[in-house]
Short mmCIF file of C-alpha atoms and ligand atoms in Angstrom, two decimals:
data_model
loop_
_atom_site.label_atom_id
_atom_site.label_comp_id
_atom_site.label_asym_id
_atom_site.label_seq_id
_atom_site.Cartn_x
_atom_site.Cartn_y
_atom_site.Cartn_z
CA UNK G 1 -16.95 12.93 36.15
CA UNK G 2 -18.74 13.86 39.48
CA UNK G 3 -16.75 13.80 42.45
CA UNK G 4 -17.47 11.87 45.67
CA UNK G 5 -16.71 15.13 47.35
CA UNK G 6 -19.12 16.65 44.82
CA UNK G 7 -22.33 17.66 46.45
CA UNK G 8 -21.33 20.56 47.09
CA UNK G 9 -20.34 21.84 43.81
CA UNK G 10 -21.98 22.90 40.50
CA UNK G 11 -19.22 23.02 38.35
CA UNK G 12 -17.10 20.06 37.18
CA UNK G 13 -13.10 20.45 38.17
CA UNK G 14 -10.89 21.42 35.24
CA UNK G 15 -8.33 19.23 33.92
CA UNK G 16 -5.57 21.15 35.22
CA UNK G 17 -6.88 20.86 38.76
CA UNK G 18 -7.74 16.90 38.83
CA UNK G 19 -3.95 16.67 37.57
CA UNK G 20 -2.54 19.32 40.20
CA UNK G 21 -4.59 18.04 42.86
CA UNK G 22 -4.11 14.11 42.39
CA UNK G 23 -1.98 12.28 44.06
CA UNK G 24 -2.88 8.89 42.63
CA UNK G 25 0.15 8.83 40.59
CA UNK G 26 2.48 8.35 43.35
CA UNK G 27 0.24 6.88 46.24
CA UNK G 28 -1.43 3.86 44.74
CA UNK G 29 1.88 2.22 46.08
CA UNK G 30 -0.49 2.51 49.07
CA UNK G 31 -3.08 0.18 48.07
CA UNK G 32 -2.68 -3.22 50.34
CA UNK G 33 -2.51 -0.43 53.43
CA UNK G 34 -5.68 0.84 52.26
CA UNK G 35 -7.31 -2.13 51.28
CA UNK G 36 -5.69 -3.67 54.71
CA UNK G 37 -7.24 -0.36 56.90
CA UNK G 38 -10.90 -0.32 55.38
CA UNK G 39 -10.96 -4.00 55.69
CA UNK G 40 -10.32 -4.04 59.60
CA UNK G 41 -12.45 0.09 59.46
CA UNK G 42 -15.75 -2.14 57.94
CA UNK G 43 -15.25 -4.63 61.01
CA UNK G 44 -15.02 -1.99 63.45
CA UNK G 45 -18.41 -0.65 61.36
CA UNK G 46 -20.05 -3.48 62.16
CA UNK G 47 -19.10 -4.17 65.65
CA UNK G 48 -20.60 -0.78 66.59
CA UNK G 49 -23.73 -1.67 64.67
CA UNK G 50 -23.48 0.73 61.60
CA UNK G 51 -22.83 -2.04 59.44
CA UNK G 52 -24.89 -5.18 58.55
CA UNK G 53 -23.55 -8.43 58.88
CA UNK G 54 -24.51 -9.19 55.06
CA UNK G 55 -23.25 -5.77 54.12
CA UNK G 56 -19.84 -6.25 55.78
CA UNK G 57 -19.44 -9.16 53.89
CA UNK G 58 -20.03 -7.13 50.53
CA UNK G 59 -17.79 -4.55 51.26
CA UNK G 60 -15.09 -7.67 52.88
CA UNK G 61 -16.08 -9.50 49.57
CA UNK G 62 -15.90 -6.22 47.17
CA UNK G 63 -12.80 -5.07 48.42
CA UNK G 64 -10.54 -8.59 47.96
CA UNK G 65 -12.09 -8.70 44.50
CA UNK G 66 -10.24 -4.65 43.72
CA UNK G 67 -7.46 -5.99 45.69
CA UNK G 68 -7.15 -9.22 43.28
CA UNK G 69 -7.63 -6.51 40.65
CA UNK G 70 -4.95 -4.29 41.00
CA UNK G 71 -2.41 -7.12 41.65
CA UNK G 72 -3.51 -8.70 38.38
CA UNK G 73 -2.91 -5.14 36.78
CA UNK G 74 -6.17 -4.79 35.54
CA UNK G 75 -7.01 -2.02 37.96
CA UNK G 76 -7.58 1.22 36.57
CA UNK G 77 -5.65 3.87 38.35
CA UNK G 78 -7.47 7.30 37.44
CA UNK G 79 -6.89 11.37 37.79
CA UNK G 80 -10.26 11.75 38.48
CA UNK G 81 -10.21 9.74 42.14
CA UNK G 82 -7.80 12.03 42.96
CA UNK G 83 -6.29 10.08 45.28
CA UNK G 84 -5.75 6.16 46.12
CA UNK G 85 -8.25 6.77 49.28
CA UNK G 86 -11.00 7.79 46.40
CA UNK G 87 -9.90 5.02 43.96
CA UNK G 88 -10.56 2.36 45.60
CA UNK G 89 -13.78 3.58 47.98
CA UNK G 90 -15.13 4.57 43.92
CA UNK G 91 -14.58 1.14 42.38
CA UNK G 92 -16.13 -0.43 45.70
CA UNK G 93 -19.26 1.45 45.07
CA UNK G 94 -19.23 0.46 41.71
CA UNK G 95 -19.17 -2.69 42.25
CA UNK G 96 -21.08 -3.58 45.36
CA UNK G 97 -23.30 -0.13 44.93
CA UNK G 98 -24.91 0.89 48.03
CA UNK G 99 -23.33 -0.46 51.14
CA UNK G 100 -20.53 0.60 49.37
CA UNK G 101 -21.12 4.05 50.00
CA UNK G 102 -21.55 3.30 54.01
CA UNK G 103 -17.86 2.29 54.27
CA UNK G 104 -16.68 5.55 54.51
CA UNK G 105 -18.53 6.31 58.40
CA UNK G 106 -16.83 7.50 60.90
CA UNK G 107 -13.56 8.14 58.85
CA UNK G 108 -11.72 10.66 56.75
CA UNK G 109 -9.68 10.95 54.10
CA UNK G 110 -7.26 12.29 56.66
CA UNK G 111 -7.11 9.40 59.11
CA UNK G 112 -6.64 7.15 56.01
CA UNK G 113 -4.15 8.49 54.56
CA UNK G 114 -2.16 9.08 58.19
CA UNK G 115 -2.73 4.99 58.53
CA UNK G 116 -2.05 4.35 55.25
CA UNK G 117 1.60 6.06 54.68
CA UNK G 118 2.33 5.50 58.73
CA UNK G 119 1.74 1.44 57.96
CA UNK G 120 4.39 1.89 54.64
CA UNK G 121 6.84 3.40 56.69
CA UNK G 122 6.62 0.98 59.43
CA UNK G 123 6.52 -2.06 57.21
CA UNK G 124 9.77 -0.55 55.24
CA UNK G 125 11.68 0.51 58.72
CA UNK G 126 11.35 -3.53 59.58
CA UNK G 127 12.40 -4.21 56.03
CA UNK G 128 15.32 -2.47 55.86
CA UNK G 129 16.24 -2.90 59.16
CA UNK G 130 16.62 -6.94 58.09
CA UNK G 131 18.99 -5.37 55.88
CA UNK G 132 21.14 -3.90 57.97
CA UNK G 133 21.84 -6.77 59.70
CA UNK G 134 22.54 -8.51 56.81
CA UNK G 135 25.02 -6.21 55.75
CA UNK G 136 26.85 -6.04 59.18
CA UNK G 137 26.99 -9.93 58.53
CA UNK G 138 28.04 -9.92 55.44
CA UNK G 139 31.04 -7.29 57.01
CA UNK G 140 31.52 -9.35 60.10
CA UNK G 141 32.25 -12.18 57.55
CA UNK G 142 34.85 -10.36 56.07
CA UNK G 143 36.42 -9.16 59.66
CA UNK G 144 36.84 -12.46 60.89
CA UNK G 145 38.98 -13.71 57.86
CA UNK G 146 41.17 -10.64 58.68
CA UNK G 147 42.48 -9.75 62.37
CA UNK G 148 45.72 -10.76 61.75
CA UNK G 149 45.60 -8.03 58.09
CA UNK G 150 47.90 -5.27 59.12
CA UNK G 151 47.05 -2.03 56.79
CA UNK G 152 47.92 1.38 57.77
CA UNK G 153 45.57 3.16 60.18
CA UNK G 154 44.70 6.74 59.29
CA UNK G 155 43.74 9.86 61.03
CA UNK G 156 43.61 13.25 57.80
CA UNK G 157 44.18 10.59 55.39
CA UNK G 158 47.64 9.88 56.29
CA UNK G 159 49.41 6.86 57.95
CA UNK G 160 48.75 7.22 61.80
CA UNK G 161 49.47 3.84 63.06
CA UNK G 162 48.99 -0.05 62.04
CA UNK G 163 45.10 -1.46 62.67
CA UNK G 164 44.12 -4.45 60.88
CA UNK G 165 41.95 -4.57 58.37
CA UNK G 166 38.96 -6.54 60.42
CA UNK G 167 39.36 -3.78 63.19
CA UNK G 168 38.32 -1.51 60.46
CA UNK G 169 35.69 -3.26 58.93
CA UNK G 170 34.50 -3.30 62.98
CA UNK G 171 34.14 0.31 63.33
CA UNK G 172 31.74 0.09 60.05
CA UNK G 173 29.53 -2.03 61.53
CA UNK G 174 29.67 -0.18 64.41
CA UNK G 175 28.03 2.87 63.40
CA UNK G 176 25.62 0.54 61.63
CA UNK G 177 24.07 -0.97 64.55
CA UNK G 178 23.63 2.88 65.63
CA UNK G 179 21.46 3.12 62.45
CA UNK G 180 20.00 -0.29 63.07
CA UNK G 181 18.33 1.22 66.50
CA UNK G 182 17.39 4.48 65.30
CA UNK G 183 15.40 2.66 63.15
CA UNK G 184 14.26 0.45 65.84
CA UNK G 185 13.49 3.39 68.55
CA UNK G 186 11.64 5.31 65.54
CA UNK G 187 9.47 2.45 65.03
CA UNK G 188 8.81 2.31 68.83
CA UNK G 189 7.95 5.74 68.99
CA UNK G 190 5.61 5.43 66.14
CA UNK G 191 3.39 2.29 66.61
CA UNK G 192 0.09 3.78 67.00
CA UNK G 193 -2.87 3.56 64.68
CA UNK G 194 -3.78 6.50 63.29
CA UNK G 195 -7.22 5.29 62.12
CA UNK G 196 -10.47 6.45 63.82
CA UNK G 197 -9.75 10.00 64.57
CA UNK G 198 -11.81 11.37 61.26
CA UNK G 199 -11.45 14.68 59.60
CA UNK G 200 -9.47 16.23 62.99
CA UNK G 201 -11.91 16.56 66.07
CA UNK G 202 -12.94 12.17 66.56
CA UNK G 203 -16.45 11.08 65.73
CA UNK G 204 -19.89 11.00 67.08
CA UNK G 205 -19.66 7.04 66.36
CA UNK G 206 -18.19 4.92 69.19
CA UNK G 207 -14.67 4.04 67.27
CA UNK G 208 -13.49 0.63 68.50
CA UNK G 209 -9.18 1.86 67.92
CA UNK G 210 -8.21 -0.28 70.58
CA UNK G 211 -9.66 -3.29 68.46
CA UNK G 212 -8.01 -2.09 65.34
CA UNK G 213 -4.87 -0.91 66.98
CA UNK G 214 -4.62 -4.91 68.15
CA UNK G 215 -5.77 -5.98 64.29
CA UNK G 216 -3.21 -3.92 62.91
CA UNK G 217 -0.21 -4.64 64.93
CA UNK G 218 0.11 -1.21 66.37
CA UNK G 219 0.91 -0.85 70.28
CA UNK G 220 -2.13 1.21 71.10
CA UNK G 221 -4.25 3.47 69.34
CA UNK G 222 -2.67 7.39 68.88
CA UNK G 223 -4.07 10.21 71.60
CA UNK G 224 -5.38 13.22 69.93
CA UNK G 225 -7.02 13.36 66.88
CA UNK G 226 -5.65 16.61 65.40
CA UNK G 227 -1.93 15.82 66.13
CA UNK G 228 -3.14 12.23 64.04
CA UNK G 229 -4.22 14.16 60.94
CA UNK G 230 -1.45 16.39 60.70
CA UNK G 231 1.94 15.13 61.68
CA UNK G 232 4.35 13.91 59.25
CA UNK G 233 7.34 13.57 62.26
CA UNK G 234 7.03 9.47 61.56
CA UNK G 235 7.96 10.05 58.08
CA UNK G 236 10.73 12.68 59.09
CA UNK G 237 12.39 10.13 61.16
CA UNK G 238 12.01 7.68 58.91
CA UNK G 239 13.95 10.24 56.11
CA UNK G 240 16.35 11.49 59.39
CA UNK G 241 16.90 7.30 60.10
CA UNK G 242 17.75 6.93 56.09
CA UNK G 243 19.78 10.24 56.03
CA UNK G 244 22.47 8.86 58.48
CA UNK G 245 22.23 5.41 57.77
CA UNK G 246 23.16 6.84 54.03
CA UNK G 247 25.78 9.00 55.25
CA UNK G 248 28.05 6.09 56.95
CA UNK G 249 27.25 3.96 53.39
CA UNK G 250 28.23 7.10 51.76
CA UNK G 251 31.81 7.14 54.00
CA UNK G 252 32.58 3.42 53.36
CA UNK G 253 31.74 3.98 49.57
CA UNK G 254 34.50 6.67 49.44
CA UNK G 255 36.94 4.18 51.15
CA UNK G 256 36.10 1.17 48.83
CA UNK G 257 36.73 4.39 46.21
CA UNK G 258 39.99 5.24 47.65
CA UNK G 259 41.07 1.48 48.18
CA UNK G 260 40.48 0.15 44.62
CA UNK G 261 42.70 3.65 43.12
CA UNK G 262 46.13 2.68 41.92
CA UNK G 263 47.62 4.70 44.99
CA UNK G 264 46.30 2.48 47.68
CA UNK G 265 45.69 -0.84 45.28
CA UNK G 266 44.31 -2.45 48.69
CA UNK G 267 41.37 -3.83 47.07
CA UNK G 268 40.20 -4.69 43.56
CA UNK G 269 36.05 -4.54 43.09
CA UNK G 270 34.90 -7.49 41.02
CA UNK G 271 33.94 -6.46 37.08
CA UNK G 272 30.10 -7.59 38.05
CA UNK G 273 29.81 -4.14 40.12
CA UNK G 274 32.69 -2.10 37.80
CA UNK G 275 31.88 -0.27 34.93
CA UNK G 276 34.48 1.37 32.11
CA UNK G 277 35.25 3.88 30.49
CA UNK G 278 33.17 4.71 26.87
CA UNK G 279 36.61 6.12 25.76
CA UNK G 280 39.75 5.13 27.64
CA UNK G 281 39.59 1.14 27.22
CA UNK G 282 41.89 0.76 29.72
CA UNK G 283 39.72 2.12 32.75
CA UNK G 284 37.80 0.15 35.17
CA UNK G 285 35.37 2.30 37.38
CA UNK G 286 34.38 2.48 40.94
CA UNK G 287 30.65 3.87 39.84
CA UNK G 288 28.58 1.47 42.17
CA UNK G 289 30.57 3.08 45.47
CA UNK G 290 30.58 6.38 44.12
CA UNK G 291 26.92 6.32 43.35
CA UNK G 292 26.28 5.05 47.01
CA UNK G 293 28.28 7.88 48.49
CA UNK G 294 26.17 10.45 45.67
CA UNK G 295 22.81 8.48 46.89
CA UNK G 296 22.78 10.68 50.37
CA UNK G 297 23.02 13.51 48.56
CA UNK G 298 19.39 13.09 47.51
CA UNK G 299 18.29 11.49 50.83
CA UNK G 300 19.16 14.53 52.81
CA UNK G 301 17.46 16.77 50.15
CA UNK G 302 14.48 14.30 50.65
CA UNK G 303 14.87 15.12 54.76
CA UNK G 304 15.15 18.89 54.06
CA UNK G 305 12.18 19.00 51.49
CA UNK G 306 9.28 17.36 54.39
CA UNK G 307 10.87 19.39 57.13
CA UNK G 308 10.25 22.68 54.94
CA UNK G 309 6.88 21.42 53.70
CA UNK G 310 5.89 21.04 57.58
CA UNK G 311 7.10 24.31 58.74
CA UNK G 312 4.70 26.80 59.89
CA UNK G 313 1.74 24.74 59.36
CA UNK G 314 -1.51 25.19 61.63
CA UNK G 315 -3.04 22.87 62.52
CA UNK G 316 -4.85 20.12 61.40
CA UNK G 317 -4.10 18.49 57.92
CA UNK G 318 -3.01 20.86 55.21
CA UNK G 319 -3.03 19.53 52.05
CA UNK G 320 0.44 20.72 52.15
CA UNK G 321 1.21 17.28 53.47
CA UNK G 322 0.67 15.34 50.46
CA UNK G 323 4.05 16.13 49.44
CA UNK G 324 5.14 14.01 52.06
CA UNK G 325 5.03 10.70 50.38
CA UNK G 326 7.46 10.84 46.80
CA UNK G 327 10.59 12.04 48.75
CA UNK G 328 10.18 8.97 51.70
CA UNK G 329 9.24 6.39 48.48
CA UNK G 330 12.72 7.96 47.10
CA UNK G 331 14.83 7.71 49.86
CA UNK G 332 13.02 4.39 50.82
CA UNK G 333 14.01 2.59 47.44
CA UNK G 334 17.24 4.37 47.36
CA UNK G 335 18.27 2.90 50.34
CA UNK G 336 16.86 -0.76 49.72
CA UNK G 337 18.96 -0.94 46.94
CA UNK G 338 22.06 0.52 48.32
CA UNK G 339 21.98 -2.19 51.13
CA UNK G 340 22.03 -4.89 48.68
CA UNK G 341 24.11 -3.79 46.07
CA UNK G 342 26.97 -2.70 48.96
CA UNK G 343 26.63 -6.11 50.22
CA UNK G 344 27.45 -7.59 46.96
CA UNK G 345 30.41 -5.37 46.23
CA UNK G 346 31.84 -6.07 49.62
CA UNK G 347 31.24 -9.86 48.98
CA UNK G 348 32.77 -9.83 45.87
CA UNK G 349 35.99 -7.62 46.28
CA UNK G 350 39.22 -8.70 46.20
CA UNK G 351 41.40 -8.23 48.76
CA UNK G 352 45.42 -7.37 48.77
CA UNK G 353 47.22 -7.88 52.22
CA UNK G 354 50.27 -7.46 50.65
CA UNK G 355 49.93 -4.00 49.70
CA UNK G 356 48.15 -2.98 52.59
CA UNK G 357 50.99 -4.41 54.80
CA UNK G 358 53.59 -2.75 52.44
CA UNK G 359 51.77 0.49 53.10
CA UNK G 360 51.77 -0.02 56.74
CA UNK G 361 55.58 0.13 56.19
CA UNK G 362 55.57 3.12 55.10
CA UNK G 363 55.49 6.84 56.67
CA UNK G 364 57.17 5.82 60.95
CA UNK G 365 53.72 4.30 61.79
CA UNK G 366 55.65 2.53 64.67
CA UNK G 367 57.18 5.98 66.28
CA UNK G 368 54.09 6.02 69.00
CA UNK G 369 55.53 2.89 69.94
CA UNK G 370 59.19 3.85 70.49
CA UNK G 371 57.76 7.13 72.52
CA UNK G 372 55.89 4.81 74.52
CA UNK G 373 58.67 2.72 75.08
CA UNK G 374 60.77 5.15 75.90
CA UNK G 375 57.70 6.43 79.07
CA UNK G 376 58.21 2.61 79.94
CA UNK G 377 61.35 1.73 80.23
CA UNK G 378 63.13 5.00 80.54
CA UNK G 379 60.69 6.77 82.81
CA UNK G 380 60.85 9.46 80.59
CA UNK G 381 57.50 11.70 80.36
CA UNK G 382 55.44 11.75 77.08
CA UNK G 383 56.47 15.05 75.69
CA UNK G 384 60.19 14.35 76.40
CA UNK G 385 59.74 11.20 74.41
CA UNK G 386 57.81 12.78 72.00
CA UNK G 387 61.04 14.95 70.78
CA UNK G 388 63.44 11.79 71.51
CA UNK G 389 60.98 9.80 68.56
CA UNK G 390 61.13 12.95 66.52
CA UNK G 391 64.50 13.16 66.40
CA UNK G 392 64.63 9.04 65.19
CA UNK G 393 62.10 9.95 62.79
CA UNK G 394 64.52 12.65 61.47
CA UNK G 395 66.85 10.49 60.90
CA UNK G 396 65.18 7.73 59.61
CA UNK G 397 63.86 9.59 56.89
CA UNK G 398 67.00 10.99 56.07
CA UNK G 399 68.51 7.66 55.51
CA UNK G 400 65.23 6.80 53.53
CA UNK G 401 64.25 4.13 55.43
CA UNK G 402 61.35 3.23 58.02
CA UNK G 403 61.12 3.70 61.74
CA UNK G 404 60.82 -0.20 61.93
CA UNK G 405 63.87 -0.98 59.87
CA UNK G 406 66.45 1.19 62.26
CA UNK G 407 68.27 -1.44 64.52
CA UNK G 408 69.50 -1.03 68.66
CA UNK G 409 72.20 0.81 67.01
CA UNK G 410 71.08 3.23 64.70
CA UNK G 411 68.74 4.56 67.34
CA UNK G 412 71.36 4.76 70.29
CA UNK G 413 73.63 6.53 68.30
CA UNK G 414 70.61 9.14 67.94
CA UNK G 415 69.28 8.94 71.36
CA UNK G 416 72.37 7.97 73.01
CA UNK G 417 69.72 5.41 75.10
CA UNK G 418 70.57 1.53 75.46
CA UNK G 419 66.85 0.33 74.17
CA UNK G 420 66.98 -3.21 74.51
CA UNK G 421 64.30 -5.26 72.81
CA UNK G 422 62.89 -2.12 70.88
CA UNK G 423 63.59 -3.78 67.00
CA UNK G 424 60.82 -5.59 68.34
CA UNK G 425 58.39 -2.89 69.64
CA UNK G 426 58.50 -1.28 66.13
CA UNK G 427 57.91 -4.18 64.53
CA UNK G 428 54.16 -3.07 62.76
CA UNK G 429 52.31 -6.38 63.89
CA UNK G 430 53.67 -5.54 66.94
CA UNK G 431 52.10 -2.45 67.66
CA UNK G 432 49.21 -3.30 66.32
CA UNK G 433 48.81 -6.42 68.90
CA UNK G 434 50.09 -3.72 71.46
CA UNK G 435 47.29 -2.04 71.45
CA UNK G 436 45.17 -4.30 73.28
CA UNK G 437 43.25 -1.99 75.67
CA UNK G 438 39.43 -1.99 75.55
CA UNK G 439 38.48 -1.10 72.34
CA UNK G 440 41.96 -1.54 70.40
CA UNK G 441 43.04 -2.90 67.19
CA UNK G 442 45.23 -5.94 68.62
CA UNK G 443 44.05 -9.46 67.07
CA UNK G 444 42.92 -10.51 70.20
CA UNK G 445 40.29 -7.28 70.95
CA UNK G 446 39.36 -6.95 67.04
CA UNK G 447 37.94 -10.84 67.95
CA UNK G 448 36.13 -9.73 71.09
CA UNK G 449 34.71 -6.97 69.25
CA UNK G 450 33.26 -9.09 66.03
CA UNK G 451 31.97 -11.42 68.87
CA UNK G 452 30.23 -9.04 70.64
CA UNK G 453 28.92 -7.79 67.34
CA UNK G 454 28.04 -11.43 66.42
CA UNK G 455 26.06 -12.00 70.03
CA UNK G 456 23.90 -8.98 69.53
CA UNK G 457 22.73 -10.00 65.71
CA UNK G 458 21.91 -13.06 66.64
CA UNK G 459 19.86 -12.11 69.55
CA UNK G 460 18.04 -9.39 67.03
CA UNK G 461 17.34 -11.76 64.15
CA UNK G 462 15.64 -14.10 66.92
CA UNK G 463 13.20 -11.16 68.38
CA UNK G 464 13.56 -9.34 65.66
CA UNK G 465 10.41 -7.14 65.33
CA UNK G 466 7.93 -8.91 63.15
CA UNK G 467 5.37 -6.07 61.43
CA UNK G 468 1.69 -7.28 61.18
CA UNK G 469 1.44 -3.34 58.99
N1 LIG W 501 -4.22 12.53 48.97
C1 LIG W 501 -4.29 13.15 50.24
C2 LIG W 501 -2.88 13.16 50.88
O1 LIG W 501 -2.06 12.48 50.43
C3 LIG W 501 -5.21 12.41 51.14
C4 LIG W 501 -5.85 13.22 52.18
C5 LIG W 501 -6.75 14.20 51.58
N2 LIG W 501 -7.55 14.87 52.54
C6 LIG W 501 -8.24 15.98 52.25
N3 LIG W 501 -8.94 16.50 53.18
N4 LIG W 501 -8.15 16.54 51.06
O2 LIG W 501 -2.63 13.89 51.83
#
């Protein structure tokens, strides 16, 4: 079948090239951005005067009718059009004929497709940012029932001091509002239309892009036509963005992992997001967590794949570049479906104070507390107390009990110090609450911190960036 590049050419392509070549397997996801840019690309044609009124209409008219087509699934995808740029300009001219073929003035293949993948990645950087904050919810949720949870604070995986659990659940969201604005600055950065630039060097026509940057909801139009057709750094951040936001998921699926073991027991996931064993039918499986902590894996391969496609590539578009789009559509489903499905497990788990405060209990997580009470009331410096604590610790252990279970006794005996009141300082609740500086795990800051949290999703889900892409 002839080509609409095919002037030019005397032979037919072979088979093995149309299927090599084509990219219309993967990028007729692209459709409503393509249908979207020719749509507001035939205004522009007429407002400069290479279109007719009654032939803007055609093409207006033609391309809702292919648009109706393909979401009624009786569009025909083919190899031949190569590409969803060629589909849909083909079945245009086959059904409107000749003004079809003026559509494609002042425009190339290579300003389409930077509008049409830039507009996906937009319109999927707002979407999943509306995730984001619906997970942090969905954690802050959780926090608040839970300030007053004491559970053993680690630092190497072993008992460092007693946190509550909603100071933890905190420093999750956290790092997720980090991802939530590198989303946001990316799209920031990367609001400019694309279209009107042509093949790499502008056009003889009079482009209107500040009218279609306006139509399209992008800021302003880009500023130099080659660095248009051949960047791909808007989908790199987009795959950076999803790399990290995928790598904290991927650390708070490896606690929920740890958690629901029979070591810590602190949680139980619900059987809707378990799975057992085909042969041990006593075994109930963490696979949704330990699939969100494997899904990075294949983000940051996605990352690493574009950013070695892109290296060393002159300038302007390489068709290099149309390996850009299957590793962001990856990593852009992956992670759509990881923020849901980690919402629901974290909605749905079961929670078990008791064992978290009974492991709290266990391994001196108090003995901070008696060095610092020691700098306090003793005057003594920290290292001095240090060895004092160590020494309690010692014996503690030898006796096989915890820090917080020695009495005013037990510890002067050790010591030879008169520590009055310091049953109470080792008390785990108690240090938790004691540490109340900015920041801290104490009821009282875990509250101001969810609060702050709170204030700041609000105020985002009110402004929160509305794409027109
Ligand atoms: N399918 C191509 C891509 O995804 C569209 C641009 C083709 N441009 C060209 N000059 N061959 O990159």
């Amino acid at each position: 079948m002839a080509k609409l590049w095919g002037g030019r050419f005397a032979q037919e392509s072979s088979n093995l090239l149309d299927n090599f070549n084509a990219s219309i397997v993967f990028d007729k996801q692209l459709w409503e951005y393509d249908i979207k840019g020719s749509k507001i690309h035939a205004k522009m044609l007429l407002s400069i005067g290479v279109l007719e009124k009654s032939e803007y209409e055609l093409i207006i008219k033609g391309l809702e009718s292919i648009s109706e087509q393909i979401q009624k699934g009786q569009f025909e995808f083919k190899i031949v059009d190569e590409d969803i740029h060629m589909s849909i300009e083909s079945a245009l001219i086959a059904l409107i004929g000749e003004s079809g073929k003026k559509l494609h003035t002042a425009r190339s293949r290579n300003d389409q497709v930077a509008l049409d993948f830039r507009m996906y990645v937009l319109d999927y950087n707002c979407k999943i940012r509306v995730k984001i904050l619906d997970l942090i919810d969905t954690i802050l949720f959780l926090a608040k029932k839970n300030t007053d949870t004491i559970m053993p604070g680690m630092t190497h995986l072993q008992h460092a001091q007693p946190i509550n659990f909603g100071f933890h659940l905190v420093a999750w969201c956290a790092s997720l509002k980090r991802d939530y604005q590198r989303f946001f600055d990316s799209f920031e950065r990367n609001n400019f239309l694309p279209l009107g630039v042509g093949a790499l060097a502008g056009t003889p026509y009079k482009n209107d892009r500040d009218m279609m940057a306006k139509e399209l909801g992008f800021k302003a139009p880009t500023l130099n036509a080659m660095d248009t057709v051949s960047e791909r750094d808007f989908a790199l951040d987009m795959l950076y963005d999803i790399s990290m936001l995928l790598m904290h998921i991927s650390r708070i699926a490896e606690e929920l992992v740890l958690w629901s073991s029979y070591e810590f027991k602190f949680i139980a996931l619900s059987d809707a997001y378990s799975t057992g064993s085909s042969i041990m039918p006593q075994k109930k499986n963490p696979d949704v967590p330990e699939l969100l902590r494997g899904k990075s894996g294949r983000a940051f391969g996605n990352l690493m794949g574009l950013l070695t496609v892109m290296k060393g590539l002159p300038l302007a578009y390489n068709k290099d570049t149309q390996e850009d789009k299957e590793g962001v559509f990856d990593s852009v489903k992956t992670t759509m479906i990881s923020l849901d499905i980690l919402k629901e497990v974290l909605l749905t788990m079961k929670i078990y104070p008791e064992n978290m405060l009974k492991m709290a209990k266990i391994g001196h997580l108090t003995a901070t507390d008696l060095a610092d009470f020691l700098v306090r009331k003793k005057n003594l410096p920290f290292r001095e107390a240090h060895r004092i604590t160590g020494e309690v610790v010692a014996f503690a252990e030898k006796k096989g009990v915890d820090i917080s279970e020695l009495d005013e006794e037990e510890i002067f005996q050790i010591t030879s110090l008169e520590l009055v009141g310091i049953k109470k300082v080792l008390d785990t609740r108690a240090s938790m609450n004691a540490r109340d500086s900015l920041g801290g795990t104490s009821t009282g800051r875990t509250e101001e911190q969810i609060n702050i949290l709170e204030k700041w999703i609000n105020e985002e889900k009110n402004g929160q960036a509305k794409t027109n892409h």
